[in-house]
């Protein structure tokens, strides 16, 4: 078991205060958007484990990237079942995510789409860091966000008639064609036609419509208030109108959202624990200056109205509260520990990352305070005690054999 040193990513949409408040550190004034825990090559966590190939006379142990540790002994770190299923890599990434302003509207491909898209762009010789590159790897990116504070977001399409009502209430004449489309067609065709029209329009020609819509949202407030805030952060962006096609969701602490392939979504505000398959594949559909691949986006988006499925943890006799998701790459659960209670047994045949988000938790010989985390190799015996909240991230495949 190893204490993790983690990187905080300073994306512009990040809160300047939420992660420092959790960690008990002073804000820097700069946005602190995501703290990454895992073995993503872009910002792997670091551990102070001795290197078996280093000189034995060394008096200090330098931190090493978790990617390097896993590469040196994949089966020893991840377990044979994880390596057989996902290869010699940690298949999930755990994050603290702190949104201070809205993120881009985005959607993720399924596994087959990711493999085909990646192979196609590789064959065409598109550099992996090219701004118009769509597929960064050959993996899908299902994800789960669990709220630590009240957390606002957009998730999945709402009923076209509801979106039509919201747009019509703005009283903006240039939105009438969208309102008519949303009322005149079956659901899938309505959503597809309107999103296609919004993304295909000339941004300069749309600027006045978006500005009028934003002013109306500000004036009306209520259910339109989230879209006014989005417009404030992305003035003139046609994605403001695309956002009005989606369900607005407010999570309370402990509640979660699972985001599968093809579901458009955006996070707006709040602090949460996020876990995802280890991938960088994101297709954006608004609220961004980055490249939008409209043809590919329209191919992978699921054009169906859905109710956002808010997840609540399911308790087990062991005290583990699990967030059930239909993927193998990750599983997220939570323990609420009390002083004097029996230790929580966490030994599992899969690798784990354990994150404290409240109180003080003792994991093995290590004390964790909010924001601190540890990496536990597969099958290593581990127990947790103390008084606080501990999130457990692991690989779903094979967890049935946990001790």
CSV table of N, CA and C in Angstrom, one decimal, residues 142-250:
chain,number,residue,atom,x,y,z
A,142,UNK,N,-16.9,5.6,-20.3
A,142,UNK,CA,-18.0,5.7,-19.4
A,142,UNK,C,-17.5,6.4,-18.1
A,143,UNK,N,-18.4,7.1,-17.4
A,143,UNK,CA,-18.0,7.8,-16.2
A,143,UNK,C,-19.1,7.9,-15.2
A,144,UNK,N,-18.7,8.1,-13.9
A,144,UNK,CA,-19.7,8.3,-12.8
A,144,UNK,C,-19.2,9.5,-12.0
A,145,UNK,N,-20.1,10.4,-11.7
A,145,UNK,CA,-19.8,11.5,-10.8
A,145,UNK,C,-20.7,11.4,-9.6
A,146,UNK,N,-20.1,11.5,-8.4
A,146,UNK,CA,-20.8,11.4,-7.1
A,146,UNK,C,-20.6,12.7,-6.4
A,147,UNK,N,-21.6,13.4,-6.0
A,147,UNK,CA,-21.6,14.7,-5.4
A,147,UNK,C,-21.1,14.7,-4.0
A,148,UNK,N,-20.1,15.6,-3.7
A,148,UNK,CA,-19.7,15.8,-2.3
A,148,UNK,C,-20.4,17.1,-1.8
A,149,UNK,N,-20.8,18.0,-2.7
A,149,UNK,CA,-21.6,19.1,-2.3
A,149,UNK,C,-22.8,19.2,-3.3
A,150,UNK,N,-23.7,20.0,-3.1
A,150,UNK,CA,-24.8,20.2,-4.1
A,150,UNK,C,-24.1,20.4,-5.5
A,151,UNK,N,-24.5,19.6,-6.5
A,151,UNK,CA,-23.8,19.6,-7.7
A,151,UNK,C,-24.8,19.7,-8.9
A,152,UNK,N,-24.6,20.6,-9.8
A,152,UNK,CA,-25.5,20.9,-10.9
A,152,UNK,C,-24.9,20.4,-12.2
A,153,UNK,N,-25.7,19.9,-13.1
A,153,UNK,CA,-25.3,19.4,-14.4
A,153,UNK,C,-26.4,19.3,-15.4
A,154,UNK,N,-26.0,18.9,-16.6
A,154,UNK,CA,-26.9,18.6,-17.6
A,154,UNK,C,-26.7,17.2,-18.1
A,155,UNK,N,-27.7,16.4,-18.3
A,155,UNK,CA,-27.5,15.0,-18.6
A,155,UNK,C,-28.6,14.4,-19.5
A,156,UNK,N,-28.3,14.1,-20.7
A,156,UNK,CA,-29.3,13.5,-21.6
A,156,UNK,C,-30.4,14.4,-22.1
A,157,UNK,N,-31.0,14.0,-23.2
A,157,UNK,CA,-32.0,14.9,-23.8
A,157,UNK,C,-33.3,14.8,-23.0
A,158,UNK,N,-34.0,16.0,-22.8
A,158,UNK,CA,-35.3,16.0,-22.3
A,158,UNK,C,-36.3,15.8,-23.4
A,159,UNK,N,-37.6,15.7,-23.1
A,159,UNK,CA,-38.6,15.6,-24.1
A,159,UNK,C,-38.6,16.8,-25.0
A,160,UNK,N,-38.7,16.5,-26.4
A,160,UNK,CA,-38.7,17.6,-27.3
A,160,UNK,C,-39.7,18.7,-27.0
A,161,UNK,N,-40.9,18.3,-26.5
A,161,UNK,CA,-41.9,19.2,-26.2
A,161,UNK,C,-41.6,20.1,-25.0
A,162,UNK,N,-40.8,19.5,-24.1
A,162,UNK,CA,-40.4,20.3,-23.0
A,162,UNK,C,-39.3,21.4,-23.4
A,163,UNK,N,-38.4,20.9,-24.3
A,163,UNK,CA,-37.4,21.9,-24.8
A,163,UNK,C,-38.1,23.0,-25.6
A,164,UNK,N,-39.1,22.6,-26.4
A,164,UNK,CA,-39.9,23.6,-27.2
A,164,UNK,C,-40.6,24.6,-26.3
A,165,UNK,N,-41.2,24.1,-25.2
A,165,UNK,CA,-41.8,25.0,-24.2
A,165,UNK,C,-40.8,26.0,-23.7
A,166,UNK,N,-39.6,25.5,-23.3
A,166,UNK,CA,-38.6,26.4,-22.7
A,166,UNK,C,-38.1,27.4,-23.7
A,167,UNK,N,-37.9,27.0,-25.0
A,167,UNK,CA,-37.5,28.0,-26.0
A,167,UNK,C,-38.6,29.0,-26.3
A,168,UNK,N,-39.8,28.5,-26.4
A,168,UNK,CA,-40.9,29.4,-26.8
A,168,UNK,C,-41.1,30.4,-25.7
A,169,UNK,N,-40.9,30.1,-24.5
A,169,UNK,CA,-41.1,31.0,-23.4
A,169,UNK,C,-40.2,32.2,-23.4
A,170,UNK,N,-39.1,32.1,-24.2
A,170,UNK,CA,-38.1,33.2,-24.3
A,170,UNK,C,-38.6,34.3,-25.1
A,171,UNK,N,-39.6,34.0,-26.0
A,171,UNK,CA,-40.1,35.1,-26.8
A,171,UNK,C,-39.1,35.6,-27.9
A,172,UNK,N,-38.2,34.8,-28.3
A,172,UNK,CA,-37.2,35.1,-29.3
A,172,UNK,C,-37.7,34.6,-30.7
A,173,UNK,N,-38.0,35.5,-31.6
A,173,UNK,CA,-38.6,35.1,-32.9
A,173,UNK,C,-37.7,34.2,-33.7
A,174,UNK,N,-36.4,34.4,-33.6
A,174,UNK,CA,-35.5,33.6,-34.4
A,174,UNK,C,-35.4,32.1,-33.9
A,175,UNK,N,-36.0,31.9,-32.7
A,175,UNK,CA,-36.0,30.5,-32.2
A,175,UNK,C,-37.2,29.7,-32.7
A,176,UNK,N,-38.2,30.4,-33.3
A,176,UNK,CA,-39.4,29.7,-33.7
A,176,UNK,C,-39.2,28.5,-34.6
A,177,UNK,N,-38.3,28.6,-35.6
A,177,UNK,CA,-38.0,27.4,-36.4
A,177,UNK,C,-37.6,26.1,-35.6
A,178,UNK,N,-36.8,26.4,-34.5
A,178,UNK,CA,-36.5,25.2,-33.6
A,178,UNK,C,-37.7,24.7,-32.9
A,179,UNK,N,-38.5,25.7,-32.4
A,179,UNK,CA,-39.7,25.3,-31.6
A,179,UNK,C,-40.6,24.5,-32.5
A,180,UNK,N,-40.8,24.9,-33.7
A,180,UNK,CA,-41.7,24.2,-34.7
A,180,UNK,C,-41.1,22.8,-35.0
A,181,UNK,N,-39.8,22.7,-35.2
A,181,UNK,CA,-39.2,21.3,-35.4
A,181,UNK,C,-39.4,20.4,-34.2
A,182,UNK,N,-39.2,20.9,-33.0
A,182,UNK,CA,-39.4,20.1,-31.8
A,182,UNK,C,-40.8,19.6,-31.6
A,183,UNK,N,-41.8,20.4,-32.1
A,183,UNK,CA,-43.2,20.0,-31.9
A,183,UNK,C,-43.7,19.1,-33.1
A,184,UNK,N,-43.0,19.2,-34.2
A,184,UNK,CA,-43.6,18.6,-35.4
A,184,UNK,C,-43.1,17.2,-35.8
A,185,UNK,N,-42.0,16.8,-35.2
A,185,UNK,CA,-41.4,15.5,-35.6
A,185,UNK,C,-41.5,14.5,-34.4
A,186,UNK,N,-41.3,13.2,-34.7
A,186,UNK,CA,-41.0,12.2,-33.7
A,186,UNK,C,-39.8,12.6,-32.9
A,187,UNK,N,-39.7,12.1,-31.7
A,187,UNK,CA,-38.6,12.5,-30.8
A,187,UNK,C,-37.2,12.4,-31.4
A,188,UNK,N,-36.8,11.3,-31.9
A,188,UNK,CA,-35.4,11.1,-32.4
A,188,UNK,C,-35.2,12.1,-33.5
A,189,UNK,N,-36.1,12.2,-34.5
A,189,UNK,CA,-35.9,13.1,-35.6
A,189,UNK,C,-35.9,14.6,-35.1
A,190,UNK,N,-36.7,14.9,-34.2
A,190,UNK,CA,-36.8,16.3,-33.7
A,190,UNK,C,-35.5,16.7,-33.1
A,191,UNK,N,-35.0,15.9,-32.2
A,191,UNK,CA,-33.7,16.2,-31.5
A,191,UNK,C,-32.5,16.2,-32.4
A,192,UNK,N,-32.5,15.3,-33.4
A,192,UNK,CA,-31.4,15.3,-34.4
A,192,UNK,C,-31.4,16.5,-35.2
A,193,UNK,N,-32.6,16.9,-35.7
A,193,UNK,CA,-32.7,18.0,-36.6
A,193,UNK,C,-32.3,19.3,-35.9
A,194,UNK,N,-32.8,19.5,-34.7
A,194,UNK,CA,-32.5,20.8,-34.0
A,194,UNK,C,-31.0,20.9,-33.6
A,195,UNK,N,-30.5,19.8,-33.1
A,195,UNK,CA,-29.0,19.8,-32.8
A,195,UNK,C,-28.2,20.0,-34.0
A,196,UNK,N,-28.5,19.4,-35.1
A,196,UNK,CA,-27.8,19.6,-36.4
A,196,UNK,C,-27.9,21.0,-36.8
A,197,UNK,N,-29.1,21.6,-36.7
A,197,UNK,CA,-29.2,23.0,-37.2
A,197,UNK,C,-28.4,23.9,-36.3
A,198,UNK,N,-28.4,23.7,-35.0
A,198,UNK,CA,-27.7,24.6,-34.1
A,198,UNK,C,-26.1,24.5,-34.3
A,199,UNK,N,-25.6,23.2,-34.4
A,199,UNK,CA,-24.2,23.1,-34.6
A,199,UNK,C,-23.7,23.5,-36.0
A,200,UNK,N,-24.7,23.4,-37.0
A,200,UNK,CA,-24.3,23.7,-38.4
A,200,UNK,C,-24.4,25.2,-38.7
A,201,UNK,N,-25.0,25.9,-37.8
A,201,UNK,CA,-25.2,27.4,-38.1
A,201,UNK,C,-23.9,28.1,-38.0
A,202,UNK,N,-23.9,29.2,-38.7
A,202,UNK,CA,-22.7,30.1,-38.6
A,202,UNK,C,-22.8,30.8,-37.3
A,203,UNK,N,-21.7,30.7,-36.5
A,203,UNK,CA,-21.7,31.3,-35.1
A,203,UNK,C,-21.9,32.8,-35.1
A,204,UNK,N,-21.4,33.5,-36.1
A,204,UNK,CA,-21.6,34.9,-36.2
A,204,UNK,C,-23.1,35.3,-36.4
A,205,UNK,N,-23.7,34.5,-37.3
A,205,UNK,CA,-25.1,34.7,-37.6
A,205,UNK,C,-26.0,34.3,-36.4
A,206,UNK,N,-25.5,33.4,-35.6
A,206,UNK,CA,-26.3,33.0,-34.4
A,206,UNK,C,-26.1,33.9,-33.2
A,207,UNK,N,-25.1,34.8,-33.2
A,207,UNK,CA,-24.7,35.5,-32.0
A,207,UNK,C,-25.9,36.3,-31.5
A,208,UNK,N,-26.6,37.0,-32.4
A,208,UNK,CA,-27.7,37.8,-31.9
A,208,UNK,C,-28.8,37.0,-31.3
A,209,UNK,N,-29.1,35.8,-31.9
A,209,UNK,CA,-30.1,34.9,-31.3
A,209,UNK,C,-29.7,34.4,-29.9
A,210,UNK,N,-28.5,34.0,-29.8
A,210,UNK,CA,-28.0,33.6,-28.5
A,210,UNK,C,-28.0,34.7,-27.5
A,211,UNK,N,-27.7,35.9,-27.9
A,211,UNK,CA,-27.7,37.0,-26.9
A,211,UNK,C,-29.1,37.3,-26.5
A,212,UNK,N,-30.1,37.3,-27.4
A,212,UNK,CA,-31.5,37.5,-27.0
A,212,UNK,C,-32.0,36.4,-26.1
A,213,UNK,N,-31.6,35.2,-26.4
A,213,UNK,CA,-32.0,34.1,-25.6
A,213,UNK,C,-31.4,34.2,-24.2
A,214,UNK,N,-30.2,34.6,-24.1
A,214,UNK,CA,-29.5,34.7,-22.8
A,214,UNK,C,-30.2,35.8,-22.0
A,215,UNK,N,-30.5,36.9,-22.6
A,215,UNK,CA,-31.2,38.0,-21.9
A,215,UNK,C,-32.5,37.6,-21.4
A,216,UNK,N,-33.3,36.8,-22.2
A,216,UNK,CA,-34.6,36.3,-21.8
A,216,UNK,C,-34.4,35.3,-20.6
A,217,UNK,N,-33.4,34.5,-20.7
A,217,UNK,CA,-33.2,33.5,-19.6
A,217,UNK,C,-32.9,34.3,-18.3
A,218,UNK,N,-32.1,35.3,-18.4
A,218,UNK,CA,-31.8,36.1,-17.2
A,218,UNK,C,-33.1,36.8,-16.7
A,219,UNK,N,-33.9,37.3,-17.5
A,219,UNK,CA,-35.1,38.0,-17.1
A,219,UNK,C,-36.1,37.1,-16.5
A,220,UNK,N,-36.3,35.8,-17.1
A,220,UNK,CA,-37.3,34.9,-16.6
A,220,UNK,C,-36.9,34.2,-15.3
A,221,UNK,N,-35.6,33.9,-15.2
A,221,UNK,CA,-35.1,33.2,-14.0
A,221,UNK,C,-35.7,31.8,-13.8
A,222,UNK,N,-35.9,31.3,-12.6
A,222,UNK,CA,-36.5,30.1,-12.4
A,222,UNK,C,-35.8,28.9,-13.1
A,223,UNK,N,-36.6,28.2,-13.9
A,223,UNK,CA,-36.1,27.0,-14.6
A,223,UNK,C,-35.1,27.5,-15.7
A,224,UNK,N,-35.1,28.8,-16.1
A,224,UNK,CA,-34.2,29.3,-17.1
A,224,UNK,C,-32.9,29.8,-16.6
A,225,UNK,N,-32.8,29.9,-15.2
A,225,UNK,CA,-31.6,30.5,-14.6
A,225,UNK,C,-30.3,29.7,-15.0
A,226,UNK,N,-30.3,28.4,-15.0
A,226,UNK,CA,-29.1,27.7,-15.3
A,226,UNK,C,-28.6,28.1,-16.7
A,227,UNK,N,-29.5,28.3,-17.6
A,227,UNK,CA,-29.0,28.6,-19.0
A,227,UNK,C,-28.5,30.1,-19.1
A,228,UNK,N,-29.0,30.9,-18.2
A,228,UNK,CA,-28.5,32.3,-18.2
A,228,UNK,C,-27.1,32.2,-17.7
A,229,UNK,N,-26.8,31.4,-16.7
A,229,UNK,CA,-25.4,31.3,-16.2
A,229,UNK,C,-24.5,30.7,-17.2
A,230,UNK,N,-25.0,29.7,-17.9
A,230,UNK,CA,-24.2,29.1,-19.0
A,230,UNK,C,-23.8,30.2,-20.1
A,231,UNK,N,-24.9,31.0,-20.4
A,231,UNK,CA,-24.7,32.0,-21.4
A,231,UNK,C,-23.7,33.1,-21.0
A,232,UNK,N,-23.7,33.4,-19.6
A,232,UNK,CA,-22.8,34.4,-19.1
A,232,UNK,C,-21.3,33.9,-19.3
A,233,UNK,N,-21.1,32.6,-19.1
A,233,UNK,CA,-19.7,32.1,-19.3
A,233,UNK,C,-19.3,31.8,-20.7
A,234,UNK,N,-20.3,31.6,-21.6
A,234,UNK,CA,-20.1,31.4,-23.0
A,234,UNK,C,-20.9,32.3,-23.9
A,235,UNK,N,-20.6,33.6,-23.8
A,235,UNK,CA,-21.5,34.6,-24.6
A,235,UNK,C,-21.4,34.3,-26.1
A,236,UNK,N,-22.6,34.2,-26.7
A,236,UNK,CA,-22.6,34.0,-28.2
A,236,UNK,C,-22.4,32.6,-28.6
A,237,UNK,N,-22.1,31.7,-27.7
A,237,UNK,CA,-21.9,30.3,-28.1
A,237,UNK,C,-23.2,29.6,-28.4
A,238,UNK,N,-23.4,29.0,-29.7
A,238,UNK,CA,-24.6,28.3,-30.0
A,238,UNK,C,-24.9,27.1,-29.0
A,239,UNK,N,-23.8,26.7,-28.3
A,239,UNK,CA,-24.0,25.6,-27.3
A,239,UNK,C,-25.0,26.0,-26.2
A,240,UNK,N,-25.2,27.3,-26.0
A,240,UNK,CA,-26.2,27.7,-25.1
A,240,UNK,C,-27.6,27.2,-25.5
A,241,UNK,N,-27.9,27.2,-26.8
A,241,UNK,CA,-29.2,26.7,-27.2
A,241,UNK,C,-29.2,25.2,-27.2
A,242,UNK,N,-28.1,24.5,-27.5
A,242,UNK,CA,-28.0,23.1,-27.4
A,242,UNK,C,-28.2,22.6,-26.0
A,243,UNK,N,-27.7,23.4,-25.0
A,243,UNK,CA,-27.9,23.0,-23.6
A,243,UNK,C,-29.4,23.0,-23.2
A,244,UNK,N,-30.2,23.8,-23.9
A,244,UNK,CA,-31.6,23.8,-23.5
A,244,UNK,C,-32.4,22.6,-24.0
A,245,UNK,N,-31.7,21.7,-24.8
A,245,UNK,CA,-32.3,20.4,-25.2
A,245,UNK,C,-32.1,19.4,-24.1
A,246,UNK,N,-31.3,19.7,-23.1
A,246,UNK,CA,-30.9,18.6,-22.1
A,246,UNK,C,-31.6,18.8,-20.8
A,247,UNK,N,-31.6,17.7,-20.0
A,247,UNK,CA,-32.2,17.7,-18.7
A,247,UNK,C,-31.2,18.4,-17.7
A,248,UNK,N,-31.8,19.3,-16.9
A,248,UNK,CA,-31.0,19.9,-15.8
A,248,UNK,C,-31.2,19.1,-14.6
A,249,UNK,N,-30.0,18.8,-13.9
A,249,UNK,CA,-30.0,17.9,-12.8
A,249,UNK,C,-29.3,18.5,-11.6
A,250,UNK,N,-29.9,18.4,-10.5
A,250,UNK,CA,-29.3,18.9,-9.2
A,250,UNK,C,-29.1,17.6,-8.3
